[in-house]
PDB file of C-alpha atoms and ligand atoms in Angstrom:
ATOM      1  CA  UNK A1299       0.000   0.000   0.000  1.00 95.00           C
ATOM      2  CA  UNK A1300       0.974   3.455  -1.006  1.00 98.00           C
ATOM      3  CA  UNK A1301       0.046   7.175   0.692  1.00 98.00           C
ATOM      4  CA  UNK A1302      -0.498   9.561  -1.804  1.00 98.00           C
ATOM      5  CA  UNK A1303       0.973  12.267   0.503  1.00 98.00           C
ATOM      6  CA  UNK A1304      -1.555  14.639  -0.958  1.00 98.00           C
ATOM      7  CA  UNK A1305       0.429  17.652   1.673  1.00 98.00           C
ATOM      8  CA  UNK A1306       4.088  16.896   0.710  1.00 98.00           C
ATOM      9  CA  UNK A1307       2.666  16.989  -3.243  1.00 98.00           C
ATOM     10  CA  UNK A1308       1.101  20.183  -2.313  1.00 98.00           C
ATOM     11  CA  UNK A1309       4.173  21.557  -0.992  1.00 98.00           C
ATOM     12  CA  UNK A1310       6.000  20.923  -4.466  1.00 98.00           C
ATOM     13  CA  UNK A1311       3.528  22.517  -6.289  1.00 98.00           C
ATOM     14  CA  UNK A1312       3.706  25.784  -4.322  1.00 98.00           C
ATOM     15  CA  UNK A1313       7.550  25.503  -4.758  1.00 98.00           C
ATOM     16  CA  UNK A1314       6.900  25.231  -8.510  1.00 98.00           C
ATOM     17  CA  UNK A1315       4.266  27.767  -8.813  1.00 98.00           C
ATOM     18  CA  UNK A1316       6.747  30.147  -6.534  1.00 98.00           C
ATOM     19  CA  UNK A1317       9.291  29.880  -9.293  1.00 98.00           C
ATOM     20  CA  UNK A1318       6.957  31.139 -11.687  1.00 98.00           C
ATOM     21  CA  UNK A1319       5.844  34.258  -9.390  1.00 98.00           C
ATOM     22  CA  UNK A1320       9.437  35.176  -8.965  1.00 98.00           C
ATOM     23  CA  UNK A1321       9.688  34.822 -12.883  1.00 97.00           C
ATOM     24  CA  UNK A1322       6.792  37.457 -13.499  1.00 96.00           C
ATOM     25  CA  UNK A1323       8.646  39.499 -10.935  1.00 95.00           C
ATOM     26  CA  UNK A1324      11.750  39.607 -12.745  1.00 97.00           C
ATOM     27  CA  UNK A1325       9.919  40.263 -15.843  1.00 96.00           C
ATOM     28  CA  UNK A1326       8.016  43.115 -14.222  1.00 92.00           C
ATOM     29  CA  UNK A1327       4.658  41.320 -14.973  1.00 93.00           C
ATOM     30  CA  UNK A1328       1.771  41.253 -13.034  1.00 94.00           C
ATOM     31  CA  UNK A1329       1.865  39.603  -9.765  1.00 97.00           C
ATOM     32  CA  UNK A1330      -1.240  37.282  -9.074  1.00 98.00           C
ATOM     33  CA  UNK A1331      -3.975  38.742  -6.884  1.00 98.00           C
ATOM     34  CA  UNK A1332      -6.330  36.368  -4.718  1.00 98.00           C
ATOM     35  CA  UNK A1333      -9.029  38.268  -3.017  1.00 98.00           C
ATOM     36  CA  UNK A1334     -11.377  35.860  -0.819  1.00 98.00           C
ATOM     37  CA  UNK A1335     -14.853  36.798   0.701  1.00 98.00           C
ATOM     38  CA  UNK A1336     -15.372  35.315   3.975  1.00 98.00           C
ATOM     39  CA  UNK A1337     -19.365  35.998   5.650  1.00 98.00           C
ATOM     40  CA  UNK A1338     -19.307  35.175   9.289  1.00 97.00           C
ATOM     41  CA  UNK A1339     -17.704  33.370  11.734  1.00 95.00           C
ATOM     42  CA  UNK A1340     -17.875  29.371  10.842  1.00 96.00           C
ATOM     43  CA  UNK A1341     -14.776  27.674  12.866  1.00 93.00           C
ATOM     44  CA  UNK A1342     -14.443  25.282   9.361  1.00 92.00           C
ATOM     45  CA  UNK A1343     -14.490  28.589   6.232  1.00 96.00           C
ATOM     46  CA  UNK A1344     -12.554  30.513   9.289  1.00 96.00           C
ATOM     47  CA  UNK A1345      -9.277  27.739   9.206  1.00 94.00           C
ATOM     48  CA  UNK A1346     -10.436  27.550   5.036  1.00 94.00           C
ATOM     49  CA  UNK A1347      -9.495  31.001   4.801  1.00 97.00           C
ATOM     50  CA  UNK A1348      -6.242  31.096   6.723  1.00 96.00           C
ATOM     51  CA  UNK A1349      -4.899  28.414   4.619  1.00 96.00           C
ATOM     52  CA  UNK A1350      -5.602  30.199   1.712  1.00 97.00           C
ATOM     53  CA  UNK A1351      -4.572  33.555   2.218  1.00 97.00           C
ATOM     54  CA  UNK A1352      -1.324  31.575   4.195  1.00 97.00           C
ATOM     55  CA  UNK A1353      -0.528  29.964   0.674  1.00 98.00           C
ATOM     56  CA  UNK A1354      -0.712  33.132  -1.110  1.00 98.00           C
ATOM     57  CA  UNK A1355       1.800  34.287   0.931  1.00 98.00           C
ATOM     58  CA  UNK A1356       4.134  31.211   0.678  1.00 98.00           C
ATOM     59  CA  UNK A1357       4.026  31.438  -3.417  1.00 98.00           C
ATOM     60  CA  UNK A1358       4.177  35.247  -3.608  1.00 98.00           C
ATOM     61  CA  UNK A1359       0.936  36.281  -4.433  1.00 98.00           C
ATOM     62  CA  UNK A1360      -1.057  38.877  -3.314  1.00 98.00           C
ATOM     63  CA  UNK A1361      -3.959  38.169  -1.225  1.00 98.00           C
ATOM     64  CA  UNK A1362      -7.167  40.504   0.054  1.00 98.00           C
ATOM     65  CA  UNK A1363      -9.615  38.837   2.594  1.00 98.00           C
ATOM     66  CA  UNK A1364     -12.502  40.833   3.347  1.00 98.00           C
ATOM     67  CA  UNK A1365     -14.411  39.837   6.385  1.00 98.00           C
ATOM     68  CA  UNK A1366     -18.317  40.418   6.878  1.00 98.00           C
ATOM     69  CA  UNK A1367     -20.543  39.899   9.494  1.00 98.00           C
ATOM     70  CA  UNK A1368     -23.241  37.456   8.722  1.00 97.00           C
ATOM     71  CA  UNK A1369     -25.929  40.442   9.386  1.00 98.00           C
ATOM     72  CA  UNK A1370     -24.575  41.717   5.941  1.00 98.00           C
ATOM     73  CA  UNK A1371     -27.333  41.639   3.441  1.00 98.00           C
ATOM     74  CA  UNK A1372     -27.364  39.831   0.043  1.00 98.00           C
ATOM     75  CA  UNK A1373     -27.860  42.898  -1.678  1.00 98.00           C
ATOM     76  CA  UNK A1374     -24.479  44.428  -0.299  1.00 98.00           C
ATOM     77  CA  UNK A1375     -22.783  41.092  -0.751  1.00 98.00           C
ATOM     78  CA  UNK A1376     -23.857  41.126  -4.346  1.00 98.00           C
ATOM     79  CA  UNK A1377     -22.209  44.504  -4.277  1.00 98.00           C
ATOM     80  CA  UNK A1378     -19.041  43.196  -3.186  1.00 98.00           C
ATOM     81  CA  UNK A1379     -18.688  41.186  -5.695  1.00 98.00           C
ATOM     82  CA  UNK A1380     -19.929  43.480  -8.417  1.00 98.00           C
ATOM     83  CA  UNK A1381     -16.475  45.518  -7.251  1.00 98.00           C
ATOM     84  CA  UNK A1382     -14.246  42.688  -6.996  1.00 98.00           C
ATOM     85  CA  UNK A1383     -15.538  41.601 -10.692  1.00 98.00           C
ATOM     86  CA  UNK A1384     -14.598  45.292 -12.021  1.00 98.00           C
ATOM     87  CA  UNK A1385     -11.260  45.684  -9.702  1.00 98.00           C
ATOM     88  CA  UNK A1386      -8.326  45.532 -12.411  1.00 97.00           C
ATOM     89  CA  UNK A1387      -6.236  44.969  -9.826  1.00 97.00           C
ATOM     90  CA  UNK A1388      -8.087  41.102  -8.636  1.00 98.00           C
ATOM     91  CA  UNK A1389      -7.200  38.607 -10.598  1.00 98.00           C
ATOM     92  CA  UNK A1390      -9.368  36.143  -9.154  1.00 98.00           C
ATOM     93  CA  UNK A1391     -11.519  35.406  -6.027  1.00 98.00           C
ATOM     94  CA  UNK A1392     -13.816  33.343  -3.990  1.00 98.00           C
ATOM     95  CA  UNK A1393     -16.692  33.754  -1.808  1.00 98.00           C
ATOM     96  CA  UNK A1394     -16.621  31.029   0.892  1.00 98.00           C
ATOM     97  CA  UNK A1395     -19.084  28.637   1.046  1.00 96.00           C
ATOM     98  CA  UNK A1396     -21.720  28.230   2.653  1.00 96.00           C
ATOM     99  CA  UNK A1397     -23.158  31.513   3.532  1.00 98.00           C
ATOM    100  CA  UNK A1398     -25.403  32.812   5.490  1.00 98.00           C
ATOM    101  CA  UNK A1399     -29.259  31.227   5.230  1.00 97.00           C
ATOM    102  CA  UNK A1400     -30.615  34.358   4.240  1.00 98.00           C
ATOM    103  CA  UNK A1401     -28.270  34.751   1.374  1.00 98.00           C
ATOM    104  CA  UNK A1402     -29.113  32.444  -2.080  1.00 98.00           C
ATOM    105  CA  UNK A1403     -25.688  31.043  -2.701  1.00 98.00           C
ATOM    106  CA  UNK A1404     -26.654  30.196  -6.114  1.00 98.00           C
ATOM    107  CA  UNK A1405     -27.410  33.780  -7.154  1.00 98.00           C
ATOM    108  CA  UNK A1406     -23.832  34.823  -5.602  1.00 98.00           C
ATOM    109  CA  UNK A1407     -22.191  32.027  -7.781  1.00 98.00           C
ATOM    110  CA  UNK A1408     -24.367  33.491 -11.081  1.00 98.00           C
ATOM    111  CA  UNK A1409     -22.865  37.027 -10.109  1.00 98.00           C
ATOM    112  CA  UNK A1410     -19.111  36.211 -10.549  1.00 98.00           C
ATOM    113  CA  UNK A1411     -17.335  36.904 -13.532  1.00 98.00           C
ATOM    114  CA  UNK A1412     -16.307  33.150 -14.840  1.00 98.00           C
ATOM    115  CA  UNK A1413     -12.894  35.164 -15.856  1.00 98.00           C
ATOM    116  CA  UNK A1414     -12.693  35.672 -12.129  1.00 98.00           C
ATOM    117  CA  UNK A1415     -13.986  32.304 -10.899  1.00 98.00           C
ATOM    118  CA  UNK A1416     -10.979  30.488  -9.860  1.00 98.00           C
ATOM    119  CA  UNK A1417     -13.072  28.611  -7.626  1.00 97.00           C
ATOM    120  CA  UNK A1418     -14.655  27.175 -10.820  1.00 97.00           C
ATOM    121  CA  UNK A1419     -18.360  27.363  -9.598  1.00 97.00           C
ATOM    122  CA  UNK A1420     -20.121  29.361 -12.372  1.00 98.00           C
ATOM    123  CA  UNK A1421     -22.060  27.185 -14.749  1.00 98.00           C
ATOM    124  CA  UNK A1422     -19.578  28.823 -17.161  1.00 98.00           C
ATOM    125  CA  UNK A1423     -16.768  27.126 -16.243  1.00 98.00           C
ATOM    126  CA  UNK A1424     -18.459  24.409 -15.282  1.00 98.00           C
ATOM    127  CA  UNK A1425     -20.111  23.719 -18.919  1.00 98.00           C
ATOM    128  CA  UNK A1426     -16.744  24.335 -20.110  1.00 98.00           C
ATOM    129  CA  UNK A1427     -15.121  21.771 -17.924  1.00 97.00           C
ATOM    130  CA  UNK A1428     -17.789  19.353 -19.568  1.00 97.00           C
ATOM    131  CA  UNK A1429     -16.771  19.720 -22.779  1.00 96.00           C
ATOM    132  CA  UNK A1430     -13.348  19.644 -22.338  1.00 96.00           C
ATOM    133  CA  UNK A1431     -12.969  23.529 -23.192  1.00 97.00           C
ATOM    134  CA  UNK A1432     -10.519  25.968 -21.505  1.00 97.00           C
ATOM    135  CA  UNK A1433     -11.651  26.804 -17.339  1.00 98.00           C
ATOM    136  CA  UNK A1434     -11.011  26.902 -13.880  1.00 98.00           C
ATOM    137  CA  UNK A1435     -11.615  23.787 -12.674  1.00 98.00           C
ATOM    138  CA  UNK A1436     -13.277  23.099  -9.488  1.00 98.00           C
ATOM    139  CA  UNK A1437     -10.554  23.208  -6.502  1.00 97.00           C
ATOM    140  CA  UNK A1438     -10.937  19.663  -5.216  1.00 97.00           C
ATOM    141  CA  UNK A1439     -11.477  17.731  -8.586  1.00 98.00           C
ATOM    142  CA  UNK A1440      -8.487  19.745 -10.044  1.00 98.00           C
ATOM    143  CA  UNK A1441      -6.182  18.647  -6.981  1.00 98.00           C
ATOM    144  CA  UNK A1442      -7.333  14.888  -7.493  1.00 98.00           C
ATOM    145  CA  UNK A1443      -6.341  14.748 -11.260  1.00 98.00           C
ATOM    146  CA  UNK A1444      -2.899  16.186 -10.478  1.00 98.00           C
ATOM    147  CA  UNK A1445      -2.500  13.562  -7.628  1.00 98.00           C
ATOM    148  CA  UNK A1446      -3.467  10.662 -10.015  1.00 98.00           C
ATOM    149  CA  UNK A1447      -1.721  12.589 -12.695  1.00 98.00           C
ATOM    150  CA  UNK A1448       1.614  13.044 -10.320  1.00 98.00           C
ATOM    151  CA  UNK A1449       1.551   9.617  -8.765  1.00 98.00           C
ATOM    152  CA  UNK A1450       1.645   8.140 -12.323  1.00 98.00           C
ATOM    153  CA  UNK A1451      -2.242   6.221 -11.342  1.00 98.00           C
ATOM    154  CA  UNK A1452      -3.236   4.266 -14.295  1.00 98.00           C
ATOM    155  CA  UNK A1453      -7.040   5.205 -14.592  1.00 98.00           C
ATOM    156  CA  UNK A1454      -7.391   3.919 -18.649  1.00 98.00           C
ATOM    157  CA  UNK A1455     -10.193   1.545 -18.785  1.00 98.00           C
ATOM    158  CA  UNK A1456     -10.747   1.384 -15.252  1.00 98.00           C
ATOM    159  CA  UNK A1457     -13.611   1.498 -13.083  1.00 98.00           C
ATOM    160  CA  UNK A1458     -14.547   4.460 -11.128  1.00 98.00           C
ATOM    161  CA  UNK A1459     -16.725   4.760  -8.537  1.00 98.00           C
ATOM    162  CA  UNK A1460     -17.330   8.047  -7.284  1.00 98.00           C
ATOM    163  CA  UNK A1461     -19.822   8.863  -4.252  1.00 98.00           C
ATOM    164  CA  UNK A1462     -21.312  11.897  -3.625  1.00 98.00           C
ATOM    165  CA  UNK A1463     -23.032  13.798  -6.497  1.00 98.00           C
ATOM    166  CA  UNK A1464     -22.137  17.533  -5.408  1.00 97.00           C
ATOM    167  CA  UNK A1465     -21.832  20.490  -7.852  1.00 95.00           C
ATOM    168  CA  UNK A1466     -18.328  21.159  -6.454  1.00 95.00           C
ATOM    169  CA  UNK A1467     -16.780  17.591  -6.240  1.00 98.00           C
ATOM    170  CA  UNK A1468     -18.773  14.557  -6.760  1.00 98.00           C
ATOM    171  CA  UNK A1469     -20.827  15.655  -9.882  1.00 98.00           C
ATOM    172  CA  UNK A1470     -17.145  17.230 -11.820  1.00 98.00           C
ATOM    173  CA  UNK A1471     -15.014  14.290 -10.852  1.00 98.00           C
ATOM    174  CA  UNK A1472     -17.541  11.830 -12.746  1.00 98.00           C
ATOM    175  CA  UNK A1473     -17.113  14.037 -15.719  1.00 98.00           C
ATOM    176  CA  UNK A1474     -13.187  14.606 -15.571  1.00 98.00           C
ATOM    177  CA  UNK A1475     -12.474  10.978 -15.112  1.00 98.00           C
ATOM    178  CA  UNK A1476     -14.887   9.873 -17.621  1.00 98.00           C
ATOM    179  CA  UNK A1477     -13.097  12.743 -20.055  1.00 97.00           C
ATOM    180  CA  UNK A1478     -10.857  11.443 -22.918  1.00 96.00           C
ATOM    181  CA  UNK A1479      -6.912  11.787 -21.743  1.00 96.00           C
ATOM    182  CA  UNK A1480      -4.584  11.047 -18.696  1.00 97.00           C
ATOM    183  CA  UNK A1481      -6.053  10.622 -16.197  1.00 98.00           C
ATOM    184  CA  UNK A1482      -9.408  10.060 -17.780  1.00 98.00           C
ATOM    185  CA  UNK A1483     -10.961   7.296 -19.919  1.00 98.00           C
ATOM    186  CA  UNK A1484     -12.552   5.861 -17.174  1.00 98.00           C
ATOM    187  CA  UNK A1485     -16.061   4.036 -17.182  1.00 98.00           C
ATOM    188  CA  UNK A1486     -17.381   5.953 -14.015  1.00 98.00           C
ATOM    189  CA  UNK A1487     -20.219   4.903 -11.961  1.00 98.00           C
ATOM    190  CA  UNK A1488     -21.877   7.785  -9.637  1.00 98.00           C
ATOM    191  CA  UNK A1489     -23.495   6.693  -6.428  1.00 98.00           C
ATOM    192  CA  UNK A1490     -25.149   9.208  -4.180  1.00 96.00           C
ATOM    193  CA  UNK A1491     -27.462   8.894  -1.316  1.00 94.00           C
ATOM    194  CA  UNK A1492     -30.184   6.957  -3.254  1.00 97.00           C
ATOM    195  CA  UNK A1493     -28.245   4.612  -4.820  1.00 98.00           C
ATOM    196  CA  UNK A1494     -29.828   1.099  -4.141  1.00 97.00           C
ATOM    197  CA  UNK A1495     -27.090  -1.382  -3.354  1.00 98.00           C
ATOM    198  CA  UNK A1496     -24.179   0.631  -2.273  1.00 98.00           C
ATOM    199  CA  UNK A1497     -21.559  -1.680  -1.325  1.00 98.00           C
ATOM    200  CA  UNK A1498     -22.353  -4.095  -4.340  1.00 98.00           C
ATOM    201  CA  UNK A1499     -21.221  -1.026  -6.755  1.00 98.00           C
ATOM    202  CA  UNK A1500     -17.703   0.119  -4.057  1.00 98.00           C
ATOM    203  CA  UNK A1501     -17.282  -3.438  -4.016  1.00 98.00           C
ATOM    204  CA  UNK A1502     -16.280  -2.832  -8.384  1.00 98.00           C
ATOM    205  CA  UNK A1503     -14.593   0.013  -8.062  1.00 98.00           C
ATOM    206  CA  UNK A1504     -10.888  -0.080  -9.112  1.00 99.00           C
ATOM    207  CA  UNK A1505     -10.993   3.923  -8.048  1.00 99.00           C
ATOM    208  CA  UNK A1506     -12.983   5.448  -5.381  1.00 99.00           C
ATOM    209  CA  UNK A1507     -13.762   8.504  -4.780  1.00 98.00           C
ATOM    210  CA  UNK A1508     -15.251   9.352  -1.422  1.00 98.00           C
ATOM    211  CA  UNK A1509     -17.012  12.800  -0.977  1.00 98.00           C
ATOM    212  CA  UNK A1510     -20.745  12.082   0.663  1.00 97.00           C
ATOM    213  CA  UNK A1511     -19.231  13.911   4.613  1.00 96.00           C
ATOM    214  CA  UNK A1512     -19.954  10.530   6.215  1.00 97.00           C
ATOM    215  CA  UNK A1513     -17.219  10.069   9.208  1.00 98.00           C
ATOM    216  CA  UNK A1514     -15.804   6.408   8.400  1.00 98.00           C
ATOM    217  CA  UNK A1515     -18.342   5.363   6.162  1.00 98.00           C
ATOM    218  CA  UNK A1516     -17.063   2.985   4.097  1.00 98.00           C
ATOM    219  CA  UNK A1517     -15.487  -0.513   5.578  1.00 98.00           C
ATOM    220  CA  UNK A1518     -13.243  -2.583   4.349  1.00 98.00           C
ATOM    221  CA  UNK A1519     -15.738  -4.943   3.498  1.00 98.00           C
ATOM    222  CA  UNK A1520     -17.071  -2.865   0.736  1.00 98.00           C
ATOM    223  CA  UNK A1521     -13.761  -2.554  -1.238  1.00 98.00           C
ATOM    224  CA  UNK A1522     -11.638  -5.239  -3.377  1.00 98.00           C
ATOM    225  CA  UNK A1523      -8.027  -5.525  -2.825  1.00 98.00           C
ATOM    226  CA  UNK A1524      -5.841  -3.423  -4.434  1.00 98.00           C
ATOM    227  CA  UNK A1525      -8.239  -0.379  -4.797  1.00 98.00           C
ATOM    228  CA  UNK A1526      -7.022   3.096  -5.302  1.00 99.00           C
ATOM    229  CA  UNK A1527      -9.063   5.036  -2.443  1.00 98.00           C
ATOM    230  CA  UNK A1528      -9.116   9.008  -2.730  1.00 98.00           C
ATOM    231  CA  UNK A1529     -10.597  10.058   0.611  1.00 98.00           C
ATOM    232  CA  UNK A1530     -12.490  13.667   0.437  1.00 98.00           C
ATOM    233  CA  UNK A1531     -13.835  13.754   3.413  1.00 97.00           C
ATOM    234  CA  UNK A1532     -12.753  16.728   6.180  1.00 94.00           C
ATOM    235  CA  UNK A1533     -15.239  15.530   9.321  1.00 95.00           C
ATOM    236  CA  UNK A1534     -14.833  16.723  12.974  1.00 93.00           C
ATOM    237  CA  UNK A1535     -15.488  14.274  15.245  1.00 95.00           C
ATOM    238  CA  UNK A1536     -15.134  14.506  19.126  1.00 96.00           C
ATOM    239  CA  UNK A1537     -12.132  13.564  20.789  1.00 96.00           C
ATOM    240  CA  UNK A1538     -11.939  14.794  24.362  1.00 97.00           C
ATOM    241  CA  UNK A1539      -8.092  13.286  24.524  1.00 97.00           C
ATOM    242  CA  UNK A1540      -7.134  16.300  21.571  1.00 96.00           C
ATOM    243  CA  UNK A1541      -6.323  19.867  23.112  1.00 95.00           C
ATOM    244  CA  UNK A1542      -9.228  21.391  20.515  1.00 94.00           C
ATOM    245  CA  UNK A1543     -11.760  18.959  21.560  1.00 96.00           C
ATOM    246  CA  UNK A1544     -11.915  17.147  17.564  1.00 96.00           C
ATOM    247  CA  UNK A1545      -9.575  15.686  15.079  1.00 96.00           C
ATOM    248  CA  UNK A1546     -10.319  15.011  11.470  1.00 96.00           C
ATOM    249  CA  UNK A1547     -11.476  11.503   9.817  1.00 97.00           C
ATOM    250  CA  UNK A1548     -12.131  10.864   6.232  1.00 98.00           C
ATOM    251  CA  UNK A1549     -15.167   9.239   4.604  1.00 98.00           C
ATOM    252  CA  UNK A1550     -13.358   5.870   4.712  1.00 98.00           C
ATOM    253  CA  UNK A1551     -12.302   3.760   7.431  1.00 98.00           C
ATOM    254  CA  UNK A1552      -8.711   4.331   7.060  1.00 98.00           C
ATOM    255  CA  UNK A1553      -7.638   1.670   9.756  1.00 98.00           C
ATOM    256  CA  UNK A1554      -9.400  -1.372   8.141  1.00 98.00           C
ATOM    257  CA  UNK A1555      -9.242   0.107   3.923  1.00 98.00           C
ATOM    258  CA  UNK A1556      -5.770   1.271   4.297  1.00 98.00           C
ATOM    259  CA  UNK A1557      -4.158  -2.656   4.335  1.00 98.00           C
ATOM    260  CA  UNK A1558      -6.440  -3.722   1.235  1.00 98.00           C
ATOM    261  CA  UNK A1559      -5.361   0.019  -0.979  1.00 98.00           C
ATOM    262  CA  UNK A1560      -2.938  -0.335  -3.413  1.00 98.00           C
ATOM    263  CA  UNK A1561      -3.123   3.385  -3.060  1.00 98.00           C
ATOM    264  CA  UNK A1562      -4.571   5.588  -0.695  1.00 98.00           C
ATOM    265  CA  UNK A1563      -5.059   9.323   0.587  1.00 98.00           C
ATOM    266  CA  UNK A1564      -4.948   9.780   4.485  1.00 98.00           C
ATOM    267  CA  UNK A1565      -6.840  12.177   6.097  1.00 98.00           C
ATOM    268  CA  UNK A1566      -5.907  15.088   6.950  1.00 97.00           C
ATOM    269  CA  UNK A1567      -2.924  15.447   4.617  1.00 97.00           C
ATOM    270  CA  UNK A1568      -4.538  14.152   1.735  1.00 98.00           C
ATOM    271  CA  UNK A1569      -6.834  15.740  -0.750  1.00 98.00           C
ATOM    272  CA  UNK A1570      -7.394  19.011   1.705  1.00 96.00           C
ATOM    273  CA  UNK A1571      -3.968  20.507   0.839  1.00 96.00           C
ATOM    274  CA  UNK A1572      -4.229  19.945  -3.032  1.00 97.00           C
ATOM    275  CA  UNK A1573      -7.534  22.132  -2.983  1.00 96.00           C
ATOM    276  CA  UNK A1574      -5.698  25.020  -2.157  1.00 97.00           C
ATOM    277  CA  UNK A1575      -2.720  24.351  -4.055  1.00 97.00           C
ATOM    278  CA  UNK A1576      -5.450  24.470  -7.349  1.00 98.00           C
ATOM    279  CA  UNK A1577      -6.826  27.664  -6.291  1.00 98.00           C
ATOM    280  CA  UNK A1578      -3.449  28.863  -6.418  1.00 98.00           C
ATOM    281  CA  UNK A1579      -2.948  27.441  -9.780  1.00 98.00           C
ATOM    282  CA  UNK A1580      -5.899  28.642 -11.368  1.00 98.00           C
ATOM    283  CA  UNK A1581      -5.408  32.363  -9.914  1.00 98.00           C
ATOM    284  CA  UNK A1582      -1.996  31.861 -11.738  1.00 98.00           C
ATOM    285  CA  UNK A1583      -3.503  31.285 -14.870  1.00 98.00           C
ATOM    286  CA  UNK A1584      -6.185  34.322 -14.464  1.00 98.00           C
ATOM    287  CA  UNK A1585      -2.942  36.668 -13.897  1.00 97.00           C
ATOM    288  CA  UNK A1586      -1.682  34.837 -17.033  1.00 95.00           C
ATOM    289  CA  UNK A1587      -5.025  35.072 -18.640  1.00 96.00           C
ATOM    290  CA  UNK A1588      -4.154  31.484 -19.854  1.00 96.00           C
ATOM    291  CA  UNK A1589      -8.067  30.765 -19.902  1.00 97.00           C
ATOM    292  CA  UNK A1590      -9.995  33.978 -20.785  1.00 95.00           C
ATOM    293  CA  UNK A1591      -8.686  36.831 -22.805  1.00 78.00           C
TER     294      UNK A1591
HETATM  295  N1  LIG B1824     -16.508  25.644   0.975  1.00 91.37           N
HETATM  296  C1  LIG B1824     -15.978  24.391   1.020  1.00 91.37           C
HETATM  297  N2  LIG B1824     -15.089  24.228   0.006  1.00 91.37           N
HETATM  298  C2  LIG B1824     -15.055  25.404  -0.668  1.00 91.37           C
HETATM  299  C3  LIG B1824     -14.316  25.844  -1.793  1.00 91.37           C
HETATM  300  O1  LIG B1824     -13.516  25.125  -2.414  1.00 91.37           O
HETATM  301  N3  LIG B1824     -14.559  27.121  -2.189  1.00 91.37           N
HETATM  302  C4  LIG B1824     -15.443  27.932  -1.553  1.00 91.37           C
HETATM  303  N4  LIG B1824     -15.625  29.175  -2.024  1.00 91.37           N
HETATM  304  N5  LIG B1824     -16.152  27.545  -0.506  1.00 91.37           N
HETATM  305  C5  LIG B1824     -15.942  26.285  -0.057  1.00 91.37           C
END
């Protein structure tokens, strides 16, 4: 069994992507700009954040977090963004998810500029993801294909099972796997909540991919040896014996999958690290305007 040390990986990329910055520096180019939009005070977006605007800082970019108060109304966040679309000076940004209940998260997504969607949540990008057309894609699923991609996976012809149907992981990775190219070409099976006979479809699955927010859901019993297990689960569970009261489990049972994985992510230090690594990629490429003129 292999990790797939999804945090050391990360760490190269930033390394890589650092080069670059001090490249456009030489050059007297523009620098890349991440601006992030952070609405209240959730512990999880909170520690999101941090690592994000931390990262910009380790590559070189420059970073702008702007902190509301979840009494801010939709109407002035849609204002927010309507600046941050026509700011020269942003390259990119987010708005960190979720928000507020009395703030329609799908109507902020609709009001960001796809040219400034490194997140890759407007239907834009998304629909451009599909058909294999120039975008920002989605954090997560973009930080999966480069692990597969860097780890040399063979996905050709294999099966992929992917759980969890999500517009930001679950739903993309079925579509970038099942993509022509490397990694790709897989035949992908999606299984969600309704899904009949759950372990019967893990149980074929030469790659899973676990995003359904399930602590430990899935048991050795429902995978075959030698499966390539990408973990996406980030669930706090109690632990009275840690200092902050919680540590972090996956979606899979790490303990009794880990011996049957030919390959496997661990949790944390997995996936989690290569999401933010992307979003630094893809505000790159908006300062490069490698994806939109
Ligand atoms: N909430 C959880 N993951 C994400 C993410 O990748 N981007 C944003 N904007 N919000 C999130």
């Amino acid at each position: 069994m292999s990790i797939i040390d999804g945090k050391a990986l990360s760490e190269i990329i930033k390394l890589e992507i650092r080069e670059e910055v001090l490249s456009l520096k030489e050059q007297r180019k523009n620098i890349p700009h991440l601006a992030a939009v952070l609405v209240g005070n959730n512990p999880a977006s909170e520690s999101y954040v941090k690592s994000k605007v931390r990262s910009c800082e380790q590559v070189g970019f420059e970073s702008t977090l702007i902190r509301k108060d979840d009494s801010i109304t939709e109407e002035e966040l849609l204002d927010i963004i309507k600046d941050l679309n026509e700011e020269d000076d942003v390259d990119g940004f987010i708005v960190q998810l979720p928000l507020p209940k009395h703030i329609d998260e799908t109507k902020v997504t609709l009001a960001i500029d796809p040219k400034k969607d490194v997140d890759g949540f407007h239907p834009v990008n998304f629909g451009r993801m599909a058909q294999g057309l120039p975008c920002y894609l989605p954090a997560t699923p973009f930080g999966i294909m480069t692990m597969l991609e860097r780890y040399e996976i063979e996905t050709e012809g294999k099966h992929c099972v992917v759980l969890g149907r999500s517009n930001i992981v679950g739903s993309p990775m079925s579509i970038l796997l099942s993509r022509k190219g490397t990694p790709g070409n897989c035949t992908v099976t999606l299984a969600h909540s309704r899904t009949k006979d759950l372990a019967a479809e893990t149980l074929r699955a030469d790659i899973l991919i676990a995003a359904i927010g399930i602590p430990n859901f899935i048991s050795a019993d429902m995978v075959k040896d030698g499966v390539v297990i990408i973990d996406v689960g980030i669930n706090r569970i109690d632990d009275p014996s840690r200092k902050r009261g919680y540590r972090l489990v996956g979606d899979v049972d790490y303990e009794s999958v880990s011996p049957k994985a030919s390959f496997i992510t661990p949790v944390p230090g997995g996936v989690g690290p290569m999401t933010v690594t992307s979003l630094l990629a893809n505000t790159l490429k908006a300062s490069k305007k490698e994806v939109y003129l």
